[in-house]
Structures are given as structure tokens and as C-alpha cells.
Amino acid sequence: MQYFNSNTVLYLNGKFEKAADTTADIYGQSLHYGYAVFEGIRAYSTHNGTRIFKVREHFERLKRSAELVHMPFHWNINDLIKQTYKLLEMNNLKDAYIRPLIYCAPNMSLVAGTKTSIMICAWEWGAYLGHEQLKVCISSYERPNPKSTPIEAKVSGNYVNSILATTEAKNKGFDEALLLDMNQHIAEGPGANIFIEKNGRLYTPPLGHILPGITRATIIELCHILDIELIEKHLTVKDIKHADSAFFCGTASEIAGIGSVDEYVFPVKWVDSLGATLQRTYKCLVLEKQNYEVII
């Protein structure tokens, strides 16, 4: 996957620069310790031009992530939205994945950084998990204890856990992993929240040991609109292996159907599942111009 070429432009601390000309400091806390926060955002080509879905919610979560790990956030969100649209225009991107990253200045200590930078880049990226039904395995890795790190923050270092889980799953011949929490409850995928269907209802793990996904919140909103009963509760491996269907959701993956978990194959065909209904509705939602905010 090529994320940039010689003409790609990124946004760095108030300026637009060619990606090929930028540098990173090898003594930075973010590089050495994973002390950085980020967001994943999607832009879609709509009938009203290129629009970024739930852009304000993403930048507000970026700010909240920084606050949770004591990283200074001194940017105006309205300006960041404006500059992100300009970034897409400068790179001639219509359907794109956008990655803002806040990182720290050189500092080899383990004391919270006092000087931060922001970088925003974007590239064309299809659905992260593809469009086929996924073969998923229960991971031997668990999500971190919420008392060890703020789970609700998108901290770069937390995603080492995700890399380990995904790598393990692929080495075993699966497409993706499903992680449990410290209490052996279903938590989430390495980069996506999970929903399961049983007897016409949807279930999803409650907040506390999972990332509060923006796509997850959107799915919950759509369930209310479509009159789909949605229950947030702790789920076990037994629950998912007796479910009718299941799916992951996240900004990068959008809505991705799961065909099986370990040896268990879901009995309901994806096309007949609640997940497929929500997948179609979500796609319509992200293409509706009234769902977007543009800062001029």
C-alpha cells in the first residue's frame, strides 16, 4: 500500500508541506514510547462534493484523547476542519481516509510532554477489512486493563496490542481477531467494535473496556431509527458462538460481516442479517449531504 508519492501534501503545524520533504525526530517520546494520539476519519464523494463524515466528532475525540494522556491540545477544531478540507483539495482526494496525529517533541524521559505537534495526512483506502465475510478467531491477547491505560483514548501505543492480535490471527489462517477483556467478556476487534445478532435483536459490549467508536455510536443511532432492538451488555464467547450473525464496525472497516468465529459458522446468511440492513443504511447515510459540516 502506497500512502504517498512525490506530490503528496500533508498538514504539519499550520503549514502544508510535501510529505517527501518532512522529517521526524528520532528522539521523540512518540516514536520511542508510543506517546501519541490519533484519529481515523473518512471522506466520501457525495452529490454535494467531497464531505468528511462526522468530522467534528472525530476532532473532539482527538482532543479528548490528548487530554486523557496529558498532552497539550492547543488547536482550534473549526480551523482543523477547514484545513482538512483544504488538504483533500490539494491532494485531489474525493473518497479518502484521513489520519490526524498529535505527537511530542524530543524527550527521553517518562514525564508527560509539554510541547506537541499535529500532522494530518490522507490517502485513498478501501474498506480496511475488505468486503468478504470474515473468518475470525478468539485472540490469546486481551484488551488492556482500563486501570493501566485510558481505553477510551486512541493512544498510538495501545495499538501494539492490536498488531499482536491481528498478526496472530493471520498466522493461524484467519482474517481477523476478536479480543476479550480482563474478565473474559467479548471486547472488540483490533480496530473495530463488534455487534452480534440473536433472535432479531442486536447486542454489543458496553463502554468501559472498549473504544467508544464513532461508527459504533452511529450504528446505535441507526438502530433507533430502524426500530431494531439494541442491547448493550457484557457478552461471553458462548454468546457469540450461539449467535445468528455478527459484524465489526469502525471508520476504517465501515461495516464488515463476520462469517465465522473459530469453528462456529453463523447460521443466518449475511444478506438476510440485521448487519446487512445496517450496512446498506450506513452507506446511504454517509452519502447524504445533510450529514456533513463544512467550515468556510
Coordinates of C-alpha atoms in Angstrom, one line a residue:
M1 CA 0.0 0.0 0.0
Q2 CA 1.5 3.3 -1.1
Y3 CA 0.4 6.1 1.2
F4 CA 2.1 9.0 -0.6
N5 CA 4.1 9.9 -3.7
S6 CA 6.4 12.8 -4.6
N7 CA 3.4 15.2 -4.9
T8 CA 1.5 14.3 -1.8
V9 CA 0.9 17.1 0.6
L10 CA 0.3 16.9 4.3
Y11 CA -0.6 19.4 7.0
L12 CA 2.0 20.0 9.7
N13 CA 1.7 22.6 12.5
G14 CA -0.2 25.1 10.5
K15 CA 1.6 24.6 7.1
F16 CA 1.1 22.4 4.1
E17 CA 4.3 20.6 3.1
K18 CA 5.2 17.8 0.7
A19 CA 5.3 14.5 2.5
A20 CA 8.6 13.6 1.0
D21 CA 10.2 16.7 2.4
T22 CA 9.1 16.2 6.0
T23 CA 11.2 14.6 8.8
A24 CA 10.5 13.0 12.2
D25 CA 12.8 13.4 15.2
I26 CA 14.3 10.1 16.3
Y27 CA 14.4 11.2 19.9
G28 CA 10.7 11.9 20.2
Q29 CA 8.7 10.4 23.0
S30 CA 6.0 9.4 20.5
L31 CA 8.5 7.2 18.5
H32 CA 10.2 5.7 21.5
Y33 CA 7.2 5.1 23.8
G34 CA 4.1 5.3 21.6
Y35 CA 3.1 8.5 23.3
A36 CA 0.9 10.0 20.7
V37 CA -2.8 10.1 19.9
F38 CA -4.6 9.9 16.6
E39 CA -7.9 9.6 14.7
G40 CA -9.1 7.8 11.7
I41 CA -11.7 9.7 9.6
R42 CA -13.3 9.1 6.2
A43 CA -14.3 11.5 3.5
Y44 CA -16.8 10.4 0.9
S45 CA -17.6 11.7 -2.6
T46 CA -21.3 12.8 -2.4
H47 CA -23.7 14.6 -4.8
N48 CA -22.6 17.7 -2.9
G49 CA -18.9 17.2 -3.4
T50 CA -16.4 15.6 -1.1
R51 CA -17.6 15.6 2.5
I52 CA -16.0 14.3 5.7
F53 CA -18.3 12.2 7.8
K54 CA -18.7 13.3 11.4
V55 CA -15.6 15.3 11.2
R56 CA -16.3 17.4 14.4
E57 CA -16.9 14.3 16.5
H58 CA -13.6 12.9 15.4
F59 CA -11.6 16.0 16.2
E60 CA -13.4 16.4 19.5
R61 CA -12.4 12.8 20.3
L62 CA -8.8 13.6 19.3
K63 CA -8.8 16.5 21.8
R64 CA -10.3 14.3 24.5
S65 CA -7.6 11.6 23.8
A66 CA -4.9 14.2 24.2
E67 CA -6.4 15.4 27.4
L68 CA -6.7 11.9 28.9
V69 CA -2.9 11.3 28.4
H70 CA -1.9 14.8 29.5
M71 CA -0.8 16.0 26.0
P72 CA -1.4 19.7 25.3
F73 CA -4.0 20.4 22.7
H74 CA -3.8 24.0 21.6
W75 CA -5.6 23.9 18.2
N76 CA -9.0 25.3 17.2
I77 CA -11.3 22.5 16.0
N78 CA -13.0 24.7 13.4
D79 CA -9.7 25.5 11.9
L80 CA -8.6 21.9 11.8
I81 CA -11.8 21.0 9.9
K82 CA -11.1 23.8 7.5
Q83 CA -7.5 22.7 6.9
T84 CA -8.6 19.1 6.5
Y85 CA -10.9 20.0 3.6
K86 CA -8.1 22.1 2.1
L87 CA -5.8 19.1 2.4
L88 CA -8.2 16.9 0.5
E89 CA -8.5 19.5 -2.2
M90 CA -4.7 20.0 -2.5
N91 CA -4.3 16.2 -3.0
N92 CA -7.2 15.9 -5.3
L93 CA -8.9 13.3 -3.0
K94 CA -12.6 12.7 -3.0
D95 CA -13.0 9.3 -1.3
A96 CA -10.2 9.2 1.3
Y97 CA -9.0 8.1 4.7
I98 CA -7.7 10.9 6.9
R99 CA -5.2 10.5 9.7
P100 CA -4.6 13.3 12.2
L101 CA -1.8 12.6 14.7
I102 CA -0.6 14.5 17.7
Y103 CA 2.9 13.8 18.8
C104 CA 5.5 15.1 21.2
A105 CA 8.8 16.9 20.9
P106 CA 12.2 15.2 21.7
N107 CA 12.2 13.9 25.3
M108 CA 13.7 10.7 26.5
S109 CA 12.1 10.9 30.0
L110 CA 8.8 9.3 31.0
V111 CA 7.3 12.7 32.1
A112 CA 4.3 13.9 30.1
G113 CA 5.3 16.1 27.1
T114 CA 4.8 19.8 27.2
K115 CA 5.2 20.6 23.5
T116 CA 3.1 18.9 20.9
S117 CA 2.8 18.9 17.1
I118 CA -0.1 18.0 14.8
M119 CA 0.1 16.3 11.5
I120 CA -2.8 15.5 9.2
C121 CA -2.4 13.2 6.1
A122 CA -4.8 11.5 3.8
W123 CA -4.8 8.8 1.2
E124 CA -7.2 6.6 -0.8
W125 CA -8.0 3.5 1.2
G126 CA -10.8 1.0 0.6
A127 CA -12.6 -0.8 3.4
Y128 CA -9.9 -2.0 5.8
L129 CA -11.3 -5.5 6.3
G130 CA -12.5 -5.9 2.7
H131 CA -16.0 -6.9 1.6
E132 CA -15.9 -10.7 2.1
Q133 CA -17.3 -12.4 5.2
L134 CA -14.5 -12.7 7.7
K135 CA -13.1 -15.7 9.4
V136 CA -12.4 -14.6 12.9
C137 CA -10.6 -16.3 15.9
I138 CA -10.7 -15.5 19.6
S139 CA -7.4 -14.0 20.3
S140 CA -5.0 -15.2 23.0
Y141 CA -4.3 -11.5 23.7
E142 CA -6.7 -9.4 25.9
R143 CA -7.6 -5.8 25.8
P144 CA -5.6 -3.8 28.3
N145 CA -6.9 -3.3 31.8
P146 CA -8.7 0.1 31.9
K147 CA -6.7 0.8 35.1
S148 CA -3.4 0.5 33.1
T149 CA -4.3 2.9 30.3
P150 CA -7.3 5.1 29.2
I151 CA -9.1 2.7 26.9
E152 CA -11.4 5.4 25.6
A153 CA -8.4 7.3 24.2
K154 CA -6.9 6.5 20.7
V155 CA -3.3 6.2 22.0
S156 CA -0.8 5.0 19.5
G157 CA 1.0 2.7 22.0
N158 CA -2.3 0.9 22.7
Y159 CA -2.3 -0.4 19.1
V160 CA 0.7 -2.7 19.7
N161 CA -1.9 -4.9 21.3
S162 CA -3.9 -4.7 18.1
I163 CA -0.9 -5.6 15.9
L164 CA -0.1 -8.6 18.0
A165 CA -3.7 -9.9 17.9
T166 CA -4.1 -9.4 14.1
T167 CA -0.7 -11.0 13.4
E168 CA -1.6 -14.0 15.5
A169 CA -4.9 -14.4 13.7
K170 CA -3.4 -14.2 10.2
N171 CA -0.6 -16.6 11.2
K172 CA -3.3 -19.1 12.1
G173 CA -5.1 -18.7 8.8
F174 CA -7.9 -16.3 10.0
D175 CA -8.8 -12.9 8.6
E176 CA -9.1 -11.0 11.9
A177 CA -9.0 -11.4 15.7
L178 CA -11.6 -10.9 18.4
L179 CA -10.2 -9.8 21.8
L180 CA -11.7 -10.4 25.2
D181 CA -11.3 -8.1 28.2
M182 CA -9.7 -8.9 31.6
N183 CA -13.0 -10.5 32.7
Q184 CA -13.2 -12.8 29.7
H185 CA -16.0 -10.8 28.2
I186 CA -16.1 -10.0 24.5
A187 CA -14.4 -6.6 24.0
E188 CA -13.8 -5.7 20.3
G189 CA -11.6 -6.4 17.3
P190 CA -8.1 -5.0 17.0
G191 CA -9.5 -1.9 15.2
A192 CA -13.3 -2.2 15.3
N193 CA -16.2 -2.6 17.6
I194 CA -18.5 -5.7 17.4
F195 CA -22.2 -6.4 17.3
I196 CA -23.9 -9.8 17.4
E197 CA -27.5 -10.7 16.3
K198 CA -29.7 -13.2 18.2
N199 CA -33.4 -13.8 17.7
G200 CA -34.0 -10.4 15.9
R201 CA -32.1 -8.3 18.4
L202 CA -28.6 -6.8 18.3
Y203 CA -26.2 -6.9 21.2
T204 CA -22.9 -5.0 21.7
P205 CA -20.5 -4.8 24.6
P206 CA -21.0 -1.7 26.9
L207 CA -18.5 1.0 27.3
G208 CA -15.7 0.6 29.9
H209 CA -13.3 -1.9 28.4
I210 CA -13.7 -0.8 24.7
L211 CA -13.0 2.2 22.5
P212 CA -16.2 4.3 22.2
G213 CA -16.3 4.1 18.5
I214 CA -17.9 6.9 16.5
T215 CA -19.2 4.3 13.9
R216 CA -20.5 2.3 16.9
A217 CA -22.4 5.3 18.1
T218 CA -23.8 5.8 14.5
I219 CA -24.9 2.2 14.4
I220 CA -26.8 2.6 17.7
E221 CA -28.5 5.7 16.2
L222 CA -29.5 3.8 13.1
C223 CA -30.9 1.0 15.3
H224 CA -33.2 3.5 16.9
I225 CA -34.3 4.9 13.6
L226 CA -34.9 1.5 12.1
D227 CA -36.6 0.2 15.2
I228 CA -34.0 -2.5 15.7
E229 CA -33.8 -3.6 19.4
L230 CA -30.3 -2.9 20.6
I231 CA -29.0 -4.1 23.9
E232 CA -25.6 -3.1 25.5
K233 CA -24.5 -5.9 27.8
H234 CA -21.5 -8.0 28.7
L235 CA -21.1 -10.9 26.2
T236 CA -19.2 -14.1 26.5
V237 CA -17.6 -16.4 24.0
K238 CA -20.6 -18.7 24.5
D239 CA -22.9 -15.8 23.5
I240 CA -21.1 -15.2 20.2
K241 CA -20.9 -18.9 19.4
H242 CA -24.7 -19.2 19.7
A243 CA -25.5 -16.0 17.8
D244 CA -27.2 -15.8 14.4
S245 CA -24.8 -13.4 12.9
A246 CA -22.2 -10.7 13.8
F247 CA -20.3 -7.8 12.3
F248 CA -17.4 -5.4 13.0
C249 CA -17.8 -1.7 12.6
G250 CA -15.3 1.2 12.5
T251 CA -14.3 4.1 10.4
A252 CA -11.6 2.2 8.5
S253 CA -13.6 -1.0 8.1
E254 CA -17.1 0.6 7.9
I255 CA -19.4 -2.4 8.5
A256 CA -17.8 -5.8 7.9
G257 CA -19.7 -9.0 8.2
I258 CA -18.3 -11.9 10.1
G259 CA -18.9 -15.4 8.7
S260 CA -17.4 -17.4 11.5
V261 CA -15.7 -17.3 14.9
D262 CA -13.2 -20.1 15.4
E263 CA -15.0 -23.3 14.3
Y264 CA -18.5 -21.7 14.6
V265 CA -20.2 -20.6 11.4
F266 CA -23.1 -18.2 11.8
P267 CA -26.4 -19.8 10.6
V268 CA -28.0 -16.6 9.1
K269 CA -26.8 -15.6 5.6
W270 CA -25.2 -12.2 5.7
V271 CA -27.7 -10.8 3.1
D272 CA -30.5 -11.7 5.5
S273 CA -28.9 -10.3 8.6
L274 CA -29.5 -7.1 10.6
G275 CA -25.9 -6.3 9.9
A276 CA -26.5 -6.3 6.1
T277 CA -29.5 -4.0 6.6
L278 CA -27.4 -1.6 8.7
Q279 CA -24.6 -1.8 6.2
R280 CA -26.9 -0.6 3.4
T281 CA -28.4 2.1 5.6
Y282 CA -24.9 3.3 6.7
K283 CA -23.7 3.6 3.1
C284 CA -26.7 5.8 2.3
L285 CA -26.2 7.8 5.4
V286 CA -22.5 8.7 4.6
L287 CA -23.5 9.9 1.2
E288 CA -26.3 12.3 2.3
K289 CA -25.1 15.9 2.2
Q290 CA -27.1 17.0 5.2
N291 CA -24.9 14.8 7.5
Y292 CA -21.9 16.9 6.9
E293 CA -20.4 20.0 8.3
V294 CA -18.1 22.3 6.3
I295 CA -16.2 25.2 7.9
I296 CA -15.6 28.0 5.5

